Amino acid sequence: MPRDRRLVVVANRLPVARNRAGEWEVSPGGLVTALLPVVKARRGAWVGWPGSTDRGSRPFLEERVRMRPVTLSDAEVRDYYHGFSNRTLWPLYHDAIRTPEFHRHWWRAYLEVNRRFARAAARTSRPGDMVWVHDFHLQLVPAMLRELRPDVKIGFFLHIPFPPEELFAWLPWRKQVLEGLLGADLVGMQIASDARNFSRLAREFAGAEGTDTELYIGRRKVRIGSFPISIDFDEFNSIAEHPETISRAKEIRRQVGASRKIVLCVDRLDYTKGFDSRLRAWENMLEEGHVTVKNNVLMQVAVPSRESVPDYAAMREQVERTVGRINGEFSQPGQVAVHYFRRNLPRHELVAYYRAADVMLVSPLRDGMNLVAKEFVASRPDLSGVLVLSEFAGAAREMRRALLVNPRDIDGLVQAINGALKMPRQDVRQRMAILRMVVRRHDVHAWAAEFLEVLNR
Ligand code: ADQ
């Protein structure tokens, strides 16, 4: 990894948040785990929203990283974050699974907040720094920052899919968004098809010329590439090997009935994650006798998310109704058909669940990558457990030894879950060993190093 340049990360959120006692604490999550050590090693800085609407936060030093908070007003949180980011861009970039809403006042807030982030990044950077901008909230920052600071290297990484022309063309501000991204020296996407979509659209709507991997805006070159994000394999692996995790996993199995096979699902409560069709598949399997509550249980762990957005509230209600219906129909005393937990689990508890599962079912309708699939295999040093994975998760491109499914195909889901439950032990071990090798070789540290190496060229 290039060591010379300082690194400034620009992301919607700072990597630290205030705890109950009012002290700054490192936030959990893959991106922070991956990037904070890199920023630290390069004596760099991080620009982001601290997560509250208090005014007047000054830059401060935490974790040996210079933090520059960007403040947002309540109206900006509503219009830029809940509005344009979560109700325009998020659904548009995820196959329009919900109808994106287009409002000019949301766009104006997005523009204004992006400008504030760009100014903060410009003030934080020194000549020659690398500035790495993250995700769909901040797509205008690269061009705005270039205007202010043509002397820094600018990288951008999108964590969610980049949509095809048929969808992206709906966006009334499509040209501005493309021009915003083209301000970067390097635009990174999760998978090759996202990168291709972006390059084609940049040529079509923003006057860029060149190939799918190298575009020119006048004489300035913009590199485009795919950089599939990953996880800290060693961290998950070592938590999974810890004796306390092993005994907690056994306890979970005992609690649901030691002889019952566990099908586990872990997702943010989001309409992209495919809750509905997977629950319908499970219901179908119970109805048709492929599985019984005596021998099988589905566990759905769901982390609450974006609850102030109406589509999310409606979706949560629907999930809870469906779980209720299935349990009403099939549960027996002491044996529920679906265990549903709506909560955030601490990391070691999450890994104990991963270790307790016989089958991990990850069936999003569309997902940039999906880290849960990678976390699951990293948590299985015992080489058991089968991964059933949606073709529409970016992770499916690398994790070919999972059982790949079309999440909208209920019969296909039933078949895959059945196949996973009945898979011979030898086959399970072989698949898991290969999946683990794939994720171990390409962990989140390799991901960050690769991106920065290309940016530094
Ligand atoms: P997300 O849509 O949030 O991320 P994902 O990649 O699966 O999706 O990450 C979810 C994270 O939340 C995982 O690290 C998981 O462990 C954690 N999590 C889920 N349920 C939990 C629970 N109940 N308790 C505790 N933790 C829980 C976005 C994109 C993805 C992309 C990532 C990273 O939508 O496609 O993979 O960013 O780029």
Coordinates of C-alpha atoms and ligand atoms in Angstrom, one line a residue:
M1 CA 0.0 0.0 0.0
P2 CA 1.3 3.5 -0.8
R3 CA 2.5 5.1 2.4
D4 CA 3.5 8.5 1.2
R5 CA 0.2 10.4 0.9
R6 CA -2.0 11.4 3.8
L7 CA -5.6 10.1 3.6
V8 CA -8.7 12.1 4.3
V9 CA -12.0 10.0 4.4
V10 CA -15.2 11.8 3.6
A11 CA -18.4 9.9 4.6
N12 CA -21.9 10.7 5.7
R13 CA -21.0 9.7 9.3
L14 CA -18.0 10.2 11.4
P15 CA -16.4 6.9 12.6
V16 CA -17.2 7.9 16.2
A17 CA -20.4 8.8 18.0
R18 CA -21.2 10.1 21.5
N19 CA -22.2 7.4 24.0
R20 CA -24.6 7.8 26.9
A21 CA -21.9 9.4 29.0
G22 CA -21.3 12.0 26.2
E23 CA -17.9 10.6 25.3
W24 CA -16.8 9.8 21.8
E25 CA -16.8 6.1 21.0
V26 CA -15.8 4.2 17.8
S27 CA -18.9 3.1 15.9
P28 CA -19.2 -0.6 15.0
G29 CA -19.3 -1.5 11.3
G30 CA -17.1 -2.8 8.5
L31 CA -16.2 0.5 6.9
V32 CA -14.9 2.0 10.1
T33 CA -13.0 -1.2 11.0
A34 CA -11.4 -1.1 7.6
L35 CA -10.6 2.5 7.2
L36 CA -9.9 3.9 10.7
P37 CA -6.5 2.0 11.0
V38 CA -5.5 3.2 7.5
V39 CA -6.3 6.8 8.3
K40 CA -4.5 6.4 11.6
A41 CA -1.4 5.0 10.0
R42 CA -1.3 7.9 7.6
R43 CA -2.0 10.5 10.3
G44 CA -5.1 11.4 8.3
A45 CA -8.5 12.9 8.9
W46 CA -12.2 12.0 8.6
V47 CA -14.9 14.4 7.6
G48 CA -18.5 13.4 8.5
W49 CA -21.8 14.1 10.3
P50 CA -21.6 13.3 14.0
G51 CA -25.2 12.1 14.0
S52 CA -26.9 14.8 16.0
T53 CA -28.1 18.2 14.9
D54 CA -26.2 20.1 17.7
R55 CA -24.5 23.1 16.3
G56 CA -20.9 24.2 16.6
S57 CA -18.9 21.0 16.8
R58 CA -15.2 21.9 16.3
P59 CA -12.6 19.6 14.8
F60 CA -11.2 17.3 17.4
L61 CA -8.6 14.5 17.7
E62 CA -9.9 11.0 18.5
E63 CA -8.2 7.7 17.9
R64 CA -5.2 9.7 16.6
V65 CA -7.4 10.8 13.7
R66 CA -8.4 14.4 13.1
M67 CA -12.2 14.4 13.0
R68 CA -14.0 17.3 11.3
P69 CA -17.7 17.2 12.0
V70 CA -20.1 18.6 9.4
T71 CA -23.3 19.9 11.1
L72 CA -26.7 19.4 9.7
S73 CA -29.9 21.2 10.7
D74 CA -33.1 19.2 11.4
A75 CA -34.5 20.3 8.0
E76 CA -31.4 19.1 6.3
V77 CA -31.5 15.7 8.0
R78 CA -35.1 15.5 6.8
D79 CA -34.5 16.6 3.2
Y80 CA -30.9 15.6 2.4
Y81 CA -30.8 12.4 4.4
H82 CA -34.3 10.9 4.9
G83 CA -35.5 12.5 1.7
F84 CA -33.1 12.6 -1.2
S85 CA -30.7 9.9 0.1
N86 CA -33.2 7.4 1.4
R87 CA -36.3 8.0 -0.6
T88 CA -34.9 9.1 -4.0
L89 CA -31.5 7.6 -4.5
W90 CA -31.8 4.4 -2.4
P91 CA -34.9 3.0 -4.2
L92 CA -33.8 4.3 -7.6
Y93 CA -30.4 2.6 -7.2
H94 CA -32.0 -0.7 -6.0
D95 CA -34.1 -1.5 -9.1
A96 CA -36.9 0.8 -8.0
I97 CA -38.2 -1.9 -5.7
R98 CA -40.1 1.0 -4.1
T99 CA -41.0 4.0 -6.2
P100 CA -38.4 6.7 -5.9
E101 CA -39.8 10.2 -5.1
F102 CA -38.4 13.2 -6.8
H103 CA -38.7 16.6 -5.0
R104 CA -36.8 19.7 -5.9
H105 CA -36.5 20.9 -2.3
W106 CA -34.9 17.6 -1.4
W107 CA -32.4 18.0 -4.3
R108 CA -31.6 21.6 -3.1
A109 CA -30.8 20.3 0.3
Y110 CA -28.6 17.5 -1.2
L111 CA -26.8 20.1 -3.2
E112 CA -26.3 22.4 -0.2
V113 CA -25.1 19.6 2.2
N114 CA -22.7 18.2 -0.5
R115 CA -21.3 21.6 -0.8
R116 CA -20.7 21.8 2.9
F117 CA -19.0 18.4 3.0
A118 CA -16.8 19.5 0.0
R119 CA -15.8 22.7 1.8
A120 CA -15.0 20.8 5.0
A121 CA -12.9 18.3 3.0
A122 CA -11.1 21.2 1.2
R123 CA -10.2 22.8 4.6
T124 CA -9.0 19.5 6.0
S125 CA -6.8 18.4 3.1
R126 CA -3.2 19.4 2.5
P127 CA -1.6 19.5 -1.0
G128 CA -1.0 16.1 -2.4
D129 CA -3.4 14.3 0.0
M130 CA -5.7 11.5 -1.1
V131 CA -9.3 12.2 -0.4
W132 CA -11.6 9.2 -0.4
V133 CA -15.3 10.1 -0.6
H134 CA -17.9 7.4 0.3
D135 CA -21.3 6.5 -0.9
F136 CA -24.5 7.7 -2.4
H137 CA -25.1 10.6 0.1
L138 CA -22.1 12.5 -1.3
Q139 CA -22.0 12.0 -5.0
L140 CA -21.5 15.7 -5.8
V141 CA -18.5 16.1 -3.5
P142 CA -15.8 14.9 -5.9
A143 CA -16.5 17.7 -8.5
M144 CA -17.1 20.3 -5.8
L145 CA -13.9 19.4 -4.1
R146 CA -11.9 19.5 -7.3
E147 CA -13.0 23.1 -7.9
L148 CA -11.8 24.1 -4.5
R149 CA -8.7 21.9 -4.4
P150 CA -7.3 20.7 -7.7
D151 CA -4.1 19.7 -5.9
V152 CA -5.5 16.6 -4.1
K153 CA -6.2 13.1 -5.5
I154 CA -9.9 12.3 -5.2
G155 CA -11.3 8.8 -5.0
F156 CA -15.0 7.9 -4.7
F157 CA -16.5 4.5 -3.7
L158 CA -20.2 3.6 -4.1
H159 CA -21.4 1.0 -1.6
I160 CA -24.7 0.3 -3.3
P161 CA -25.4 -0.7 -6.9
F162 CA -25.2 1.8 -9.7
P163 CA -28.3 1.4 -11.8
P164 CA -28.7 0.7 -15.5
E165 CA -29.7 3.5 -17.9
E166 CA -33.4 2.4 -17.9
L167 CA -33.6 3.5 -14.2
F168 CA -30.9 6.1 -13.8
A169 CA -32.4 8.2 -16.7
W170 CA -35.5 8.9 -14.5
L171 CA -33.4 11.1 -12.2
P172 CA -34.1 14.8 -13.1
W173 CA -30.6 15.6 -11.9
R174 CA -28.8 12.8 -13.6
K175 CA -26.4 15.0 -15.4
Q176 CA -25.4 16.8 -12.2
V177 CA -24.9 13.5 -10.3
L178 CA -22.7 12.1 -13.1
E179 CA -20.7 15.3 -13.3
G180 CA -20.3 15.2 -9.5
L181 CA -18.8 11.7 -9.6
L182 CA -16.6 12.5 -12.6
G183 CA -14.8 15.0 -10.5
A184 CA -12.9 12.1 -9.0
D185 CA -9.7 10.6 -10.3
L186 CA -11.0 7.1 -9.5
V187 CA -14.6 6.0 -9.3
G188 CA -14.9 2.6 -7.6
M189 CA -18.0 0.4 -7.7
Q190 CA -18.8 -2.9 -6.0
I191 CA -19.0 -5.1 -9.1
A192 CA -18.1 -4.9 -12.8
S193 CA -21.7 -4.3 -14.0
D194 CA -22.1 -1.3 -11.7
A195 CA -18.9 0.2 -13.2
R196 CA -20.1 -0.5 -16.7
N197 CA -23.5 1.2 -16.0
F198 CA -21.7 4.2 -14.7
S199 CA -19.2 4.5 -17.6
R200 CA -22.0 4.2 -20.2
L201 CA -24.2 6.8 -18.5
A202 CA -21.2 9.2 -18.2
R203 CA -20.7 8.9 -22.0
E204 CA -24.4 9.2 -22.7
F205 CA -25.4 12.1 -20.4
A206 CA -22.2 13.9 -19.2
G207 CA -20.0 14.2 -22.3
A208 CA -17.3 11.8 -21.1
E209 CA -15.4 9.9 -23.7
G210 CA -13.4 6.7 -23.5
T211 CA -13.8 3.1 -22.4
D212 CA -15.6 1.3 -19.5
T213 CA -12.5 1.6 -17.4
E214 CA -11.0 4.9 -18.5
L215 CA -13.0 8.0 -19.2
Y216 CA -11.8 11.5 -20.3
I217 CA -13.4 14.8 -19.4
G218 CA -11.5 17.0 -21.8
R219 CA -7.9 16.0 -21.1
R220 CA -8.5 14.8 -17.6
K221 CA -8.6 11.1 -17.0
V222 CA -11.1 9.4 -14.7
R223 CA -10.4 5.7 -13.9
I224 CA -13.4 3.5 -13.3
G225 CA -13.1 0.1 -11.5
S226 CA -14.8 -2.5 -9.4
F227 CA -13.6 -3.1 -5.9
P228 CA -15.8 -5.6 -4.1
I229 CA -15.8 -4.7 -0.4
S230 CA -15.1 -7.3 2.2
I231 CA -14.9 -7.9 5.9
D232 CA -12.2 -8.4 8.6
F233 CA -12.0 -12.2 8.1
D234 CA -9.6 -12.7 11.0
E235 CA -11.7 -10.9 13.4
F236 CA -14.8 -12.9 12.7
N237 CA -12.8 -16.1 12.5
S238 CA -11.2 -15.6 15.9
I239 CA -14.4 -14.6 17.6
A240 CA -15.9 -17.8 16.2
E241 CA -13.1 -19.9 17.5
H242 CA -13.4 -18.4 21.0
P243 CA -14.6 -21.0 23.6
E244 CA -17.3 -18.6 24.8
T245 CA -18.7 -18.2 21.3
I246 CA -18.7 -22.0 20.8
S247 CA -20.6 -22.6 24.0
R248 CA -23.0 -19.7 23.3
A249 CA -23.7 -21.3 19.9
K250 CA -24.4 -24.6 21.6
E251 CA -26.7 -22.9 24.0
I252 CA -28.7 -21.3 21.2
R253 CA -29.1 -24.7 19.6
R254 CA -30.2 -26.2 22.9
Q255 CA -32.7 -23.4 23.4
V256 CA -34.4 -24.0 20.1
G257 CA -34.2 -27.8 20.5
A258 CA -30.9 -29.5 19.9
S259 CA -32.1 -31.7 17.1
R260 CA -33.8 -29.0 15.1
K261 CA -32.0 -27.6 12.1
I262 CA -31.7 -23.8 12.1
V263 CA -32.1 -21.7 9.0
L264 CA -30.8 -18.3 9.8
C265 CA -31.4 -14.9 8.2
V266 CA -29.7 -11.7 9.4
D267 CA -30.6 -8.4 7.7
R268 CA -31.2 -4.7 8.2
L269 CA -35.0 -4.3 8.1
D270 CA -35.0 -2.9 4.5
Y271 CA -37.3 -3.6 1.6
T272 CA -34.3 -4.5 -0.6
K273 CA -33.4 -7.5 1.6
G274 CA -36.2 -9.8 0.4
F275 CA -38.0 -10.6 3.7
D276 CA -41.3 -11.3 2.1
S277 CA -40.4 -13.9 -0.5
R278 CA -38.2 -15.8 1.9
L279 CA -41.0 -16.0 4.6
R280 CA -43.4 -17.1 1.9
A281 CA -40.9 -19.8 0.8
W282 CA -40.7 -21.0 4.4
E283 CA -44.4 -21.0 4.8
N284 CA -44.7 -23.0 1.6
M285 CA -42.1 -25.5 2.9
L286 CA -44.1 -26.0 6.1
E287 CA -47.4 -26.4 4.2
E288 CA -46.0 -28.9 1.8
G289 CA -44.2 -30.9 4.5
H290 CA -40.6 -30.3 3.2
V291 CA -39.9 -29.1 6.8
T292 CA -41.7 -29.5 10.1
V293 CA -41.6 -27.4 13.3
K294 CA -40.4 -30.5 15.1
N295 CA -37.2 -30.7 13.0
N296 CA -36.7 -27.2 11.7
V297 CA -36.8 -23.5 12.7
L298 CA -36.3 -20.3 10.8
M299 CA -34.6 -17.5 12.8
Q300 CA -34.8 -14.1 11.4
V301 CA -32.6 -11.5 13.1
A302 CA -33.5 -8.0 11.9
V303 CA -31.8 -4.8 12.8
P304 CA -34.2 -1.8 12.9
S305 CA -33.5 0.7 10.2
R306 CA -34.8 4.1 8.9
E307 CA -38.0 3.8 10.8
S308 CA -39.1 7.3 10.1
V309 CA -39.4 6.6 6.4
P310 CA -43.0 5.4 5.7
D311 CA -42.0 2.5 3.3
Y312 CA -39.8 1.1 6.1
A313 CA -42.6 1.3 8.7
A314 CA -45.0 -0.4 6.3
M315 CA -42.6 -3.1 5.5
R316 CA -41.9 -3.8 9.1
E317 CA -45.6 -4.2 9.8
Q318 CA -45.9 -6.6 6.9
V319 CA -43.0 -8.7 8.0
E320 CA -44.4 -8.9 11.5
R321 CA -47.9 -9.8 10.2
T322 CA -46.4 -12.6 8.0
V323 CA -44.3 -14.0 10.9
G324 CA -47.5 -13.9 13.1
R325 CA -49.5 -15.7 10.4
I326 CA -46.9 -18.5 10.0
N327 CA -46.5 -19.0 13.7
G328 CA -50.3 -18.9 14.2
E329 CA -50.6 -21.7 11.6
F330 CA -47.7 -23.9 12.4
S331 CA -46.1 -23.4 15.9
Q332 CA -46.5 -26.0 18.6
P333 CA -46.1 -25.6 22.3
G334 CA -42.4 -24.9 22.9
Q335 CA -41.6 -24.9 19.2
V336 CA -42.2 -21.8 17.1
A337 CA -42.0 -22.0 13.3
V338 CA -40.2 -18.6 13.0
H339 CA -38.1 -16.9 15.6
Y340 CA -38.1 -13.2 14.9
F341 CA -35.7 -10.8 16.7
R342 CA -35.9 -7.2 15.9
R343 CA -32.7 -5.9 17.5
N344 CA -29.0 -5.0 17.2
L345 CA -26.9 -7.9 18.4
P346 CA -23.4 -7.3 19.8
R347 CA -20.7 -8.7 17.5
H348 CA -19.9 -11.9 19.6
E349 CA -23.6 -12.7 19.9
L350 CA -24.1 -12.3 16.2
V351 CA -21.1 -14.7 15.5
A352 CA -22.6 -17.2 17.9
Y353 CA -25.8 -17.2 15.8
Y354 CA -23.7 -17.6 12.6
R355 CA -22.0 -20.6 14.3
A356 CA -25.3 -22.1 15.4
A357 CA -26.9 -22.1 12.0
D358 CA -27.2 -25.1 9.7
V359 CA -28.2 -22.9 6.7
M360 CA -27.6 -19.2 6.2
L361 CA -30.3 -17.7 3.9
V362 CA -29.3 -14.4 2.4
S363 CA -31.9 -13.4 -0.2
P364 CA -31.9 -9.7 -1.0
L365 CA -33.7 -8.5 -4.1
R366 CA -30.8 -6.3 -4.8
D367 CA -27.7 -5.6 -2.8
G368 CA -24.4 -3.7 -3.5
M369 CA -22.4 -6.5 -1.9
N370 CA -23.9 -8.0 1.3
L371 CA -21.5 -8.4 4.1
V372 CA -23.6 -10.9 6.1
A373 CA -22.8 -13.6 3.6
K374 CA -19.1 -13.0 4.0
E375 CA -19.4 -12.7 7.8
F376 CA -21.2 -16.1 8.0
V377 CA -18.4 -18.0 6.2
A378 CA -15.7 -16.3 8.2
S379 CA -17.6 -17.5 11.3
R380 CA -17.5 -21.1 10.3
P381 CA -14.0 -22.5 11.0
D382 CA -15.8 -25.8 11.7
L383 CA -16.4 -25.9 7.9
S384 CA -20.1 -26.7 8.4
G385 CA -23.1 -24.6 7.4
V386 CA -24.5 -24.0 3.9
L387 CA -24.9 -20.5 2.4
V388 CA -27.9 -19.9 0.2
L389 CA -27.3 -16.6 -1.6
S390 CA -29.3 -14.3 -3.9
E391 CA -27.9 -13.9 -7.4
F392 CA -28.7 -10.2 -6.9
A393 CA -26.2 -9.6 -4.2
G394 CA -22.9 -8.3 -5.3
A395 CA -21.3 -11.1 -3.2
A396 CA -22.7 -13.7 -5.5
R397 CA -20.0 -12.8 -8.1
E398 CA -17.3 -14.1 -5.8
M399 CA -19.1 -16.6 -3.7
R400 CA -19.8 -19.1 -6.5
R401 CA -19.9 -22.1 -4.1
A402 CA -22.9 -20.8 -2.3
L403 CA -26.3 -22.2 -3.5
L404 CA -27.3 -19.3 -5.7
V405 CA -31.0 -18.4 -6.0
N406 CA -33.3 -16.0 -7.7
P407 CA -35.0 -14.5 -4.6
R408 CA -38.3 -13.9 -6.4
D409 CA -38.6 -17.5 -7.4
I410 CA -40.4 -19.1 -4.5
D411 CA -40.1 -22.6 -5.9
G412 CA -36.4 -22.0 -6.5
L413 CA -36.0 -20.8 -2.9
V414 CA -37.8 -23.9 -1.6
Q415 CA -35.5 -26.1 -3.7
A416 CA -32.4 -24.3 -2.5
I417 CA -33.3 -24.4 1.2
N418 CA -34.2 -28.1 0.8
G419 CA -31.0 -28.8 -1.0
A420 CA -29.0 -27.0 1.7
L421 CA -30.7 -28.9 4.6
K422 CA -30.1 -32.2 3.0
M423 CA -26.6 -31.6 1.6
P424 CA -24.1 -34.4 2.3
R425 CA -21.5 -33.5 4.9
Q426 CA -18.6 -33.9 2.6
D427 CA -20.1 -31.5 0.1
V428 CA -20.9 -29.0 2.8
R429 CA -17.3 -29.0 4.0
Q430 CA -15.9 -28.6 0.5
R431 CA -18.1 -25.7 -0.4
M432 CA -17.4 -24.0 2.9
A433 CA -13.6 -24.4 2.6
I434 CA -13.6 -22.8 -0.8
L435 CA -15.9 -19.9 0.3
R436 CA -13.7 -19.2 3.3
M437 CA -10.6 -19.2 1.1
V438 CA -12.3 -16.6 -1.2
V439 CA -13.1 -14.2 1.7
R440 CA -9.9 -14.8 3.6
R441 CA -7.8 -13.9 0.5
H442 CA -9.8 -10.8 -0.2
D443 CA -10.5 -9.2 3.1
V444 CA -11.5 -5.6 3.9
H445 CA -7.8 -4.6 4.3
A446 CA -7.0 -5.9 0.9
W447 CA -10.0 -4.0 -0.5
A448 CA -8.8 -0.7 1.0
A449 CA -5.2 -1.3 -0.1
E450 CA -6.2 -2.0 -3.7
F451 CA -8.4 1.0 -4.0
L452 CA -5.7 3.3 -2.6
E453 CA -3.0 1.7 -4.7
V454 CA -4.9 2.5 -7.9
L455 CA -5.8 6.0 -6.6
N456 CA -2.2 6.7 -5.9
R457 CA -1.0 5.8 -9.4
Ligands
ADQ1 P1 -26.1 -2.8 4.3 O1 -27.3 -2.6 3.4 O2 -26.3 -2.4 5.7 O3 -24.8 -2.2 3.7 P2 -24.7 -5.5 4.6 O4 -23.6 -5.4 3.7 O5 -25.4 -6.8 4.8 O6 -25.9 -4.4 4.3 O7 -24.2 -5.0 6.1 C1 -25.1 -5.1 7.2 C2 -24.2 -5.1 8.4 O8 -25.1 -5.0 9.6 C3 -23.4 -6.4 8.6 O9 -22.1 -6.0 9.0 C4 -24.1 -7.1 9.7 O10 -23.3 -7.9 10.6 C5 -24.8 -6.0 10.5 N1 -26.1 -6.5 11.1 C6 -27.1 -7.0 10.4 N2 -28.1 -7.3 11.3 C7 -27.6 -7.1 12.5 C8 -28.1 -7.3 13.8 N3 -29.3 -7.7 14.1 N4 -27.3 -7.0 14.8 C9 -26.1 -6.5 14.6 N5 -25.5 -6.3 13.4 C10 -26.3 -6.6 12.4 C11 -24.5 -1.4 2.6 C12 -24.9 -2.0 1.2 C13 -24.3 -3.4 1.1 C14 -22.8 -3.3 1.2 C15 -22.4 -2.6 2.5 C16 -20.9 -2.3 2.6 O11 -26.3 -2.0 1.1 O12 -24.6 -4.0 -0.2 O13 -22.3 -4.7 1.4 O14 -23.0 -1.3 2.5 O15 -20.4 -1.7 1.4

